[in-house]
Amino acid sequence: MVRNMKQKLPLITTLCIVLAFSCPDVHAEPSHGIAMHGEPVHAPGFEHLSYANPDAPRGGNITHGIAGSFDSLNPLIVKGSAAYGVRAWVYESLMARAYDEPFSLYGLLAETIETPEDRSWVEFRLRPEARFSDGSPVRVEDVIFSLETLRDRGRPNHRLFYSKVSRIERPGPGRVRFFLEGGDREMPLILGLMPILSERHFRTHDFDAAGLVPPVGSGPYRVGEVDVGTRIVFERNKDYWGAHLGVNRGRYNFDSITYDYYRDDNAAFEAFKAGLIDVRTEGDAARWQGAYDFPAIVDGRVVQHVFEKQTPSGMYGMVFNTRRPVFADKRVRRALTLLFDFEWVNKNLLYGLYRRTNSYFDSSVLSSHGRAASARERELLAPFDDAVDDEILENGYTAPQSDGSGRNREHRREALALLESAGYRVEEGVVVNENDEPLSFEILIARVADERLALQYAEQLSRAGIEAQVRVVDSSQYQQRLQGFDYDMIFNSWYASLSLGNEQSLYWGSEAADAPGSRNYMGAREAGVDAMIAAILEARDRDSYISAARALDRVLLSGEYVIPLFHVPGQWVAAWSRIRWPEATSLYGYREDSWWIEE
């Protein structure tokens, strides 16, 4: 009998390979959570996340200040400028992210997740108690509708990610299974974070419209008061179905959350000083150092706090739009990078509080700065000989350093030599090309903080015979030009986590270079970048993942796509003292959804 069974196994195995979709994977079992690499930290039935206080009191309103405006309540489409907070407070996903781990998810709308070792498919089982804010149940039909709608009509990142689903099945009541293409091991987690829409709601409402119809979501808040472009208020859903879950306990403590919009950041700061805003995340060193001396600070009614975090710095820089002929030559971009004098700027404008950024993933294990490429990195980069500079391969990137005097003569000479090799020359103090056209470009900005830095950089360039025109536009026009890549140079920040994934394709993948609304603002089209992103997504162990991340870092830095600026290791936050937060901080810094009010 045993012998006969052994003889039949090869045939059974062959049939399962041919008809994989109809043969169960014995290695896949439903789980309460999933981690990108390894196993999730929190066990089934955990009480709360480490950075949430389950005993936090509930009630009150918190008011935030936003510089800009809005004309839409739909954050899932390119059209319009969506109000801040709709995605975070109104819409939920199948799984919830835990920010005390690099990248782990736990059941939210879905009670369990199931995926085989190769992650070629993923199955979710919905919680029967999950409800939308209109009281209707969250159904498998809603999940399928969400994927198909976002894939076909959503933002570029949704279109890119969800197009990797090749087939959808319904194995049983409350269960949905997605079959995946391309060997992307992050896709089960990406699908776990997909915002779930109400199919019933969109039977009578146009998803593509950037209108102001209050959305129907399953999250802890509903949209309340809306004053277009000026204010939006989110009110607690008293019938919220998920308050009892471990991922939510100690979170969503405010009865209402208000976002007031201001003409610019200076106006928002004045409103904060006057008590019209409860909390402010500060990004201006001069203001943090010198402007927080108003009476409420002195008497303790407002507190300043620096939250520590353990994540990469990300990249904040001046971005070259390489779609423009003026920036098509890497030597020109390198020359313009040399002419930015960070040491002078940090000493004279930033109170010496900032650190120069030398990596897209600075201050983390993913950074290539100060590290020679490992054998695994070299293996990944071998097919792309010209993608990485020799110095960056051996030592990582180091931004140009001056003596801080403001003269920067050595770098100016080096920059002019690079420009000469690219076909430019100096004629009567002006850098011109072979057609006697001056080297000039526009810096497009919308923030006051960026304007000061842009003007200083323009002054530094003028000493070398290069003209940079600083153009300030309102937030609506800026967003429109950003989505259409209609600019020469902009300031931008790319966030980075400890778990890089599909967002890297949206940031600098070739397919995103011409996709309106993508964040490939520099227009990068580099086969080496695409290959390193693929290696990140395919990594099955931590060492392979880190090697791929560092290799991507080296290719991006070698491309001279941005002038790396600076970062501060912590997060500067000022708040009126009635706003409280837990003692524990997540790996990613503060989480406002775990704060509360104590009068």
Short mmCIF file of C-alpha atoms in Angstrom, two decimals, residues 111-364:
data_model
loop_
_atom_site.label_atom_id
_atom_site.label_comp_id
_atom_site.label_asym_id
_atom_site.label_seq_id
_atom_site.Cartn_x
_atom_site.Cartn_y
_atom_site.Cartn_z
CA GLU A 111 -9.61 38.58 10.29
CA THR A 112 -6.90 36.44 8.69
CA ILE A 113 -4.42 36.47 5.82
CA GLU A 114 -3.14 33.39 4.02
CA THR A 115 -0.31 33.16 1.50
CA PRO A 116 2.11 30.41 0.38
CA GLU A 117 5.87 30.62 0.81
CA ASP A 118 6.38 31.95 -2.72
CA ARG A 119 3.58 34.51 -2.15
CA SER A 120 2.09 33.76 -5.57
CA TRP A 121 -1.38 34.36 -4.15
CA VAL A 122 -2.95 35.83 -1.04
CA GLU A 123 -6.30 35.15 0.58
CA PHE A 124 -8.19 37.28 3.07
CA ARG A 125 -11.12 36.25 5.26
CA LEU A 126 -13.32 39.18 6.19
CA ARG A 127 -14.63 39.86 9.67
CA PRO A 128 -18.39 39.39 9.69
CA GLU A 129 -18.81 42.34 12.07
CA ALA A 130 -17.00 44.86 9.81
CA ARG A 131 -19.28 47.73 8.78
CA PHE A 132 -19.19 50.88 6.69
CA SER A 133 -20.27 54.15 8.27
CA ASP A 134 -23.72 53.83 6.68
CA GLY A 135 -24.23 50.57 8.60
CA SER A 136 -23.86 48.25 5.61
CA PRO A 137 -21.53 45.22 5.95
CA VAL A 138 -18.11 45.08 4.32
CA ARG A 139 -18.44 42.34 1.71
CA VAL A 140 -16.16 40.49 -0.66
CA GLU A 141 -17.92 42.43 -3.44
CA ASP A 142 -16.60 45.65 -1.89
CA VAL A 143 -13.04 44.31 -1.82
CA ILE A 144 -13.16 43.23 -5.46
CA PHE A 145 -14.80 46.52 -6.47
CA SER A 146 -12.06 48.45 -4.66
CA LEU A 147 -9.26 46.63 -6.42
CA GLU A 148 -10.78 46.89 -9.87
CA THR A 149 -11.74 50.56 -9.43
CA LEU A 150 -8.37 51.67 -8.06
CA ARG A 151 -6.52 49.56 -10.63
CA ASP A 152 -8.42 51.09 -13.55
CA ARG A 153 -9.21 54.61 -12.35
CA GLY A 154 -7.11 55.35 -9.27
CA ARG A 155 -3.83 57.10 -8.64
CA PRO A 156 -0.68 55.93 -10.47
CA ASN A 157 0.61 53.93 -7.49
CA HIS A 158 -2.67 52.03 -7.23
CA ARG A 159 -2.75 51.38 -10.98
CA LEU A 160 0.81 50.09 -10.90
CA PHE A 161 0.43 47.83 -7.86
CA TYR A 162 -3.02 46.38 -8.39
CA SER A 163 -2.39 45.56 -12.06
CA LYS A 164 -0.19 42.74 -10.73
CA VAL A 165 -3.31 40.81 -9.73
CA SER A 166 -3.91 38.29 -12.52
CA ARG A 167 -7.02 36.58 -11.21
CA ILE A 168 -9.54 36.82 -8.36
CA GLU A 169 -11.37 33.90 -6.78
CA ARG A 170 -13.91 33.48 -3.98
CA PRO A 171 -13.03 30.21 -2.19
CA GLY A 172 -15.91 30.52 0.26
CA PRO A 173 -18.20 32.92 2.15
CA GLY A 174 -16.35 36.05 3.28
CA ARG A 175 -13.13 34.94 1.55
CA VAL A 176 -11.33 36.44 -1.42
CA ARG A 177 -8.13 35.20 -3.08
CA PHE A 178 -5.87 37.25 -5.35
CA PHE A 179 -3.43 35.51 -7.71
CA LEU A 180 -0.30 37.56 -8.34
CA GLU A 181 2.15 38.05 -11.20
CA GLY A 182 5.78 39.05 -11.32
CA GLY A 183 7.29 37.43 -8.23
CA ASP A 184 6.72 40.55 -6.11
CA ARG A 185 6.86 39.33 -2.50
CA GLU A 186 5.52 42.58 -1.13
CA MET A 187 2.23 42.36 -3.01
CA PRO A 188 0.33 40.43 -0.30
CA LEU A 189 1.13 43.27 2.10
CA ILE A 190 0.32 45.94 -0.51
CA LEU A 191 -3.08 44.34 -1.02
CA GLY A 192 -3.51 44.18 2.74
CA LEU A 193 -3.17 47.98 2.84
CA MET A 194 -5.58 48.63 -0.05
CA PRO A 195 -8.30 51.16 0.93
CA ILE A 196 -11.68 49.45 0.84
CA LEU A 197 -14.52 51.34 -0.84
CA SER A 198 -18.25 50.84 -0.57
CA GLU A 199 -19.54 49.41 -3.84
CA ARG A 200 -23.08 50.41 -2.86
CA HIS A 201 -22.04 54.05 -2.35
CA PHE A 202 -20.46 54.31 -5.79
CA ARG A 203 -23.52 52.93 -7.52
CA THR A 204 -24.92 56.43 -7.21
CA HIS A 205 -21.71 58.50 -7.04
CA ASP A 206 -19.04 59.05 -9.68
CA PHE A 207 -15.69 57.80 -8.40
CA ASP A 208 -13.77 59.95 -10.89
CA ALA A 209 -15.35 63.19 -9.75
CA ALA A 210 -13.28 65.38 -7.45
CA GLY A 211 -16.46 66.53 -5.77
CA LEU A 212 -17.33 67.21 -2.19
CA VAL A 213 -19.74 64.36 -1.51
CA PRO A 214 -18.85 62.98 1.97
CA PRO A 215 -17.19 59.57 1.49
CA VAL A 216 -18.52 56.35 3.00
CA GLY A 217 -15.73 54.41 4.70
CA SER A 218 -15.38 51.85 7.46
CA GLY A 219 -12.94 53.87 9.57
CA PRO A 220 -13.27 55.42 13.03
CA TYR A 221 -14.30 58.87 11.73
CA ARG A 222 -16.76 60.41 9.31
CA VAL A 223 -16.45 63.69 7.43
CA GLY A 224 -18.36 66.38 9.33
CA GLU A 225 -18.11 70.11 8.67
CA VAL A 226 -16.53 71.09 5.35
CA ASP A 227 -15.64 74.64 4.36
CA VAL A 228 -14.01 74.17 0.96
CA GLY A 229 -10.37 75.20 0.96
CA THR A 230 -10.58 76.44 4.53
CA ARG A 231 -11.59 73.74 7.00
CA ILE A 232 -12.52 70.09 7.32
CA VAL A 233 -13.70 68.35 10.50
CA PHE A 234 -13.70 64.60 11.09
CA GLU A 235 -16.22 63.39 13.67
CA ARG A 236 -15.95 60.12 15.58
CA ASN A 237 -18.23 57.37 14.30
CA LYS A 238 -19.90 56.34 17.56
CA ASP A 239 -20.92 53.06 15.94
CA TYR A 240 -17.40 52.26 14.75
CA TRP A 241 -17.24 48.51 14.47
CA GLY A 242 -13.48 47.99 15.16
CA ALA A 243 -12.82 49.79 18.46
CA HIS A 244 -12.29 46.49 20.31
CA LEU A 245 -9.43 45.22 18.13
CA GLY A 246 -5.88 45.05 19.50
CA VAL A 247 -4.57 47.11 16.57
CA ASN A 248 -6.98 49.93 17.52
CA ARG A 249 -7.05 49.87 21.32
CA GLY A 250 -5.61 53.12 22.71
CA ARG A 251 -5.92 54.88 19.34
CA TYR A 252 -8.47 57.28 17.83
CA ASN A 253 -9.10 59.00 21.15
CA PHE A 254 -10.43 62.36 19.92
CA ASP A 255 -14.12 62.98 19.42
CA SER A 256 -13.26 65.20 16.48
CA ILE A 257 -10.22 66.16 14.42
CA THR A 258 -10.06 69.53 12.68
CA TYR A 259 -7.75 70.70 9.90
CA ASP A 260 -7.70 74.46 9.36
CA TYR A 261 -6.05 75.67 6.16
CA TYR A 262 -3.88 78.81 6.03
CA ARG A 263 -2.43 80.89 3.26
CA ASP A 264 1.14 79.94 4.20
CA ASP A 265 3.20 78.42 6.98
CA ASN A 266 3.85 81.73 8.70
CA ALA A 267 0.12 82.30 9.10
CA ALA A 268 -0.26 78.78 10.47
CA PHE A 269 2.48 79.43 13.03
CA GLU A 270 0.81 82.63 14.21
CA ALA A 271 -2.45 80.70 14.61
CA PHE A 272 -0.61 78.11 16.69
CA LYS A 273 0.82 80.81 18.97
CA ALA A 274 -2.68 82.21 19.43
CA GLY A 275 -4.04 78.83 20.49
CA LEU A 276 -6.13 78.28 17.35
CA ILE A 277 -4.02 75.21 16.52
CA ASP A 278 -3.20 72.53 19.10
CA VAL A 279 -0.11 70.89 17.65
CA ARG A 280 2.58 71.82 15.18
CA THR A 281 5.29 69.75 13.52
CA GLU A 282 8.16 72.16 12.89
CA GLY A 283 10.46 71.92 9.90
CA ASP A 284 12.18 75.29 10.11
CA ALA A 285 15.36 75.35 12.19
CA ALA A 286 15.38 79.14 12.52
CA ARG A 287 11.86 79.14 13.84
CA TRP A 288 12.48 76.16 16.16
CA GLN A 289 15.57 77.84 17.57
CA GLY A 290 14.44 81.43 17.77
CA ALA A 291 10.66 81.85 17.50
CA TYR A 292 9.43 79.55 20.26
CA ASP A 293 9.78 82.17 22.96
CA PHE A 294 6.20 83.43 23.14
CA PRO A 295 4.37 83.64 26.48
CA ALA A 296 2.68 80.23 26.28
CA ILE A 297 6.12 78.59 25.96
CA VAL A 298 7.52 80.54 28.89
CA ASP A 299 4.70 79.61 31.25
CA GLY A 300 4.51 75.97 30.13
CA ARG A 301 1.18 76.02 28.32
CA VAL A 302 3.04 74.97 25.14
CA VAL A 303 5.77 72.34 25.22
CA GLN A 304 8.50 71.53 22.70
CA HIS A 305 9.47 67.92 22.23
CA VAL A 306 11.91 66.02 20.01
CA PHE A 307 10.70 62.54 19.07
CA GLU A 308 13.44 60.07 18.26
CA LYS A 309 12.97 57.65 15.39
CA GLN A 310 14.89 54.73 13.95
CA THR A 311 14.02 55.03 10.30
CA PRO A 312 15.97 56.28 7.25
CA SER A 313 16.12 60.02 6.80
CA GLY A 314 14.63 59.86 3.32
CA MET A 315 15.75 62.32 0.69
CA TYR A 316 15.02 66.04 0.84
CA GLY A 317 16.66 67.77 -2.06
CA MET A 318 16.51 70.13 -5.01
CA VAL A 319 15.31 67.98 -7.87
CA PHE A 320 16.57 68.22 -11.45
CA ASN A 321 13.87 67.54 -14.03
CA THR A 322 16.01 65.54 -16.46
CA ARG A 323 13.20 65.74 -19.02
CA ARG A 324 14.41 69.32 -19.58
CA PRO A 325 17.37 69.67 -21.99
CA VAL A 326 19.21 71.96 -19.56
CA PHE A 327 19.53 69.06 -17.08
CA ALA A 328 19.95 66.17 -19.51
CA ASP A 329 23.74 66.01 -19.00
CA LYS A 330 24.86 64.50 -15.69
CA ARG A 331 27.97 66.68 -15.69
CA VAL A 332 25.77 69.78 -15.55
CA ARG A 333 23.84 68.33 -12.63
CA ARG A 334 27.06 67.48 -10.82
CA ALA A 335 28.40 71.01 -11.39
CA LEU A 336 25.25 72.57 -9.96
CA THR A 337 25.48 70.29 -6.94
CA LEU A 338 29.02 71.50 -6.28
CA LEU A 339 27.79 75.09 -6.21
CA PHE A 340 25.41 74.52 -3.29
CA ASP A 341 27.29 75.52 -0.13
CA PHE A 342 25.64 73.52 2.65
CA GLU A 343 28.19 74.40 5.32
CA TRP A 344 27.51 78.12 4.92
CA VAL A 345 23.73 77.57 4.80
CA ASN A 346 23.74 75.37 7.90
CA LYS A 347 25.81 77.85 9.91
CA ASN A 348 24.04 81.03 8.82
CA LEU A 349 20.46 79.98 8.13
CA LEU A 350 19.87 76.73 10.01
CA TYR A 351 21.60 77.34 13.36
CA GLY A 352 23.82 74.32 12.74
CA LEU A 353 20.93 72.01 13.67
CA TYR A 354 20.88 69.96 10.47
CA ARG A 355 22.96 67.10 9.12
CA ARG A 356 23.90 66.88 5.42
CA THR A 357 22.15 64.02 3.66
CA ASN A 358 24.52 61.57 1.95
CA SER A 359 22.09 58.81 1.06
CA TYR A 360 18.49 58.25 0.07
CA PHE A 361 18.32 56.10 3.22
CA ASP A 362 20.68 58.03 5.46
CA SER A 363 21.03 57.23 9.18
CA SER A 364 19.97 53.62 8.70
#
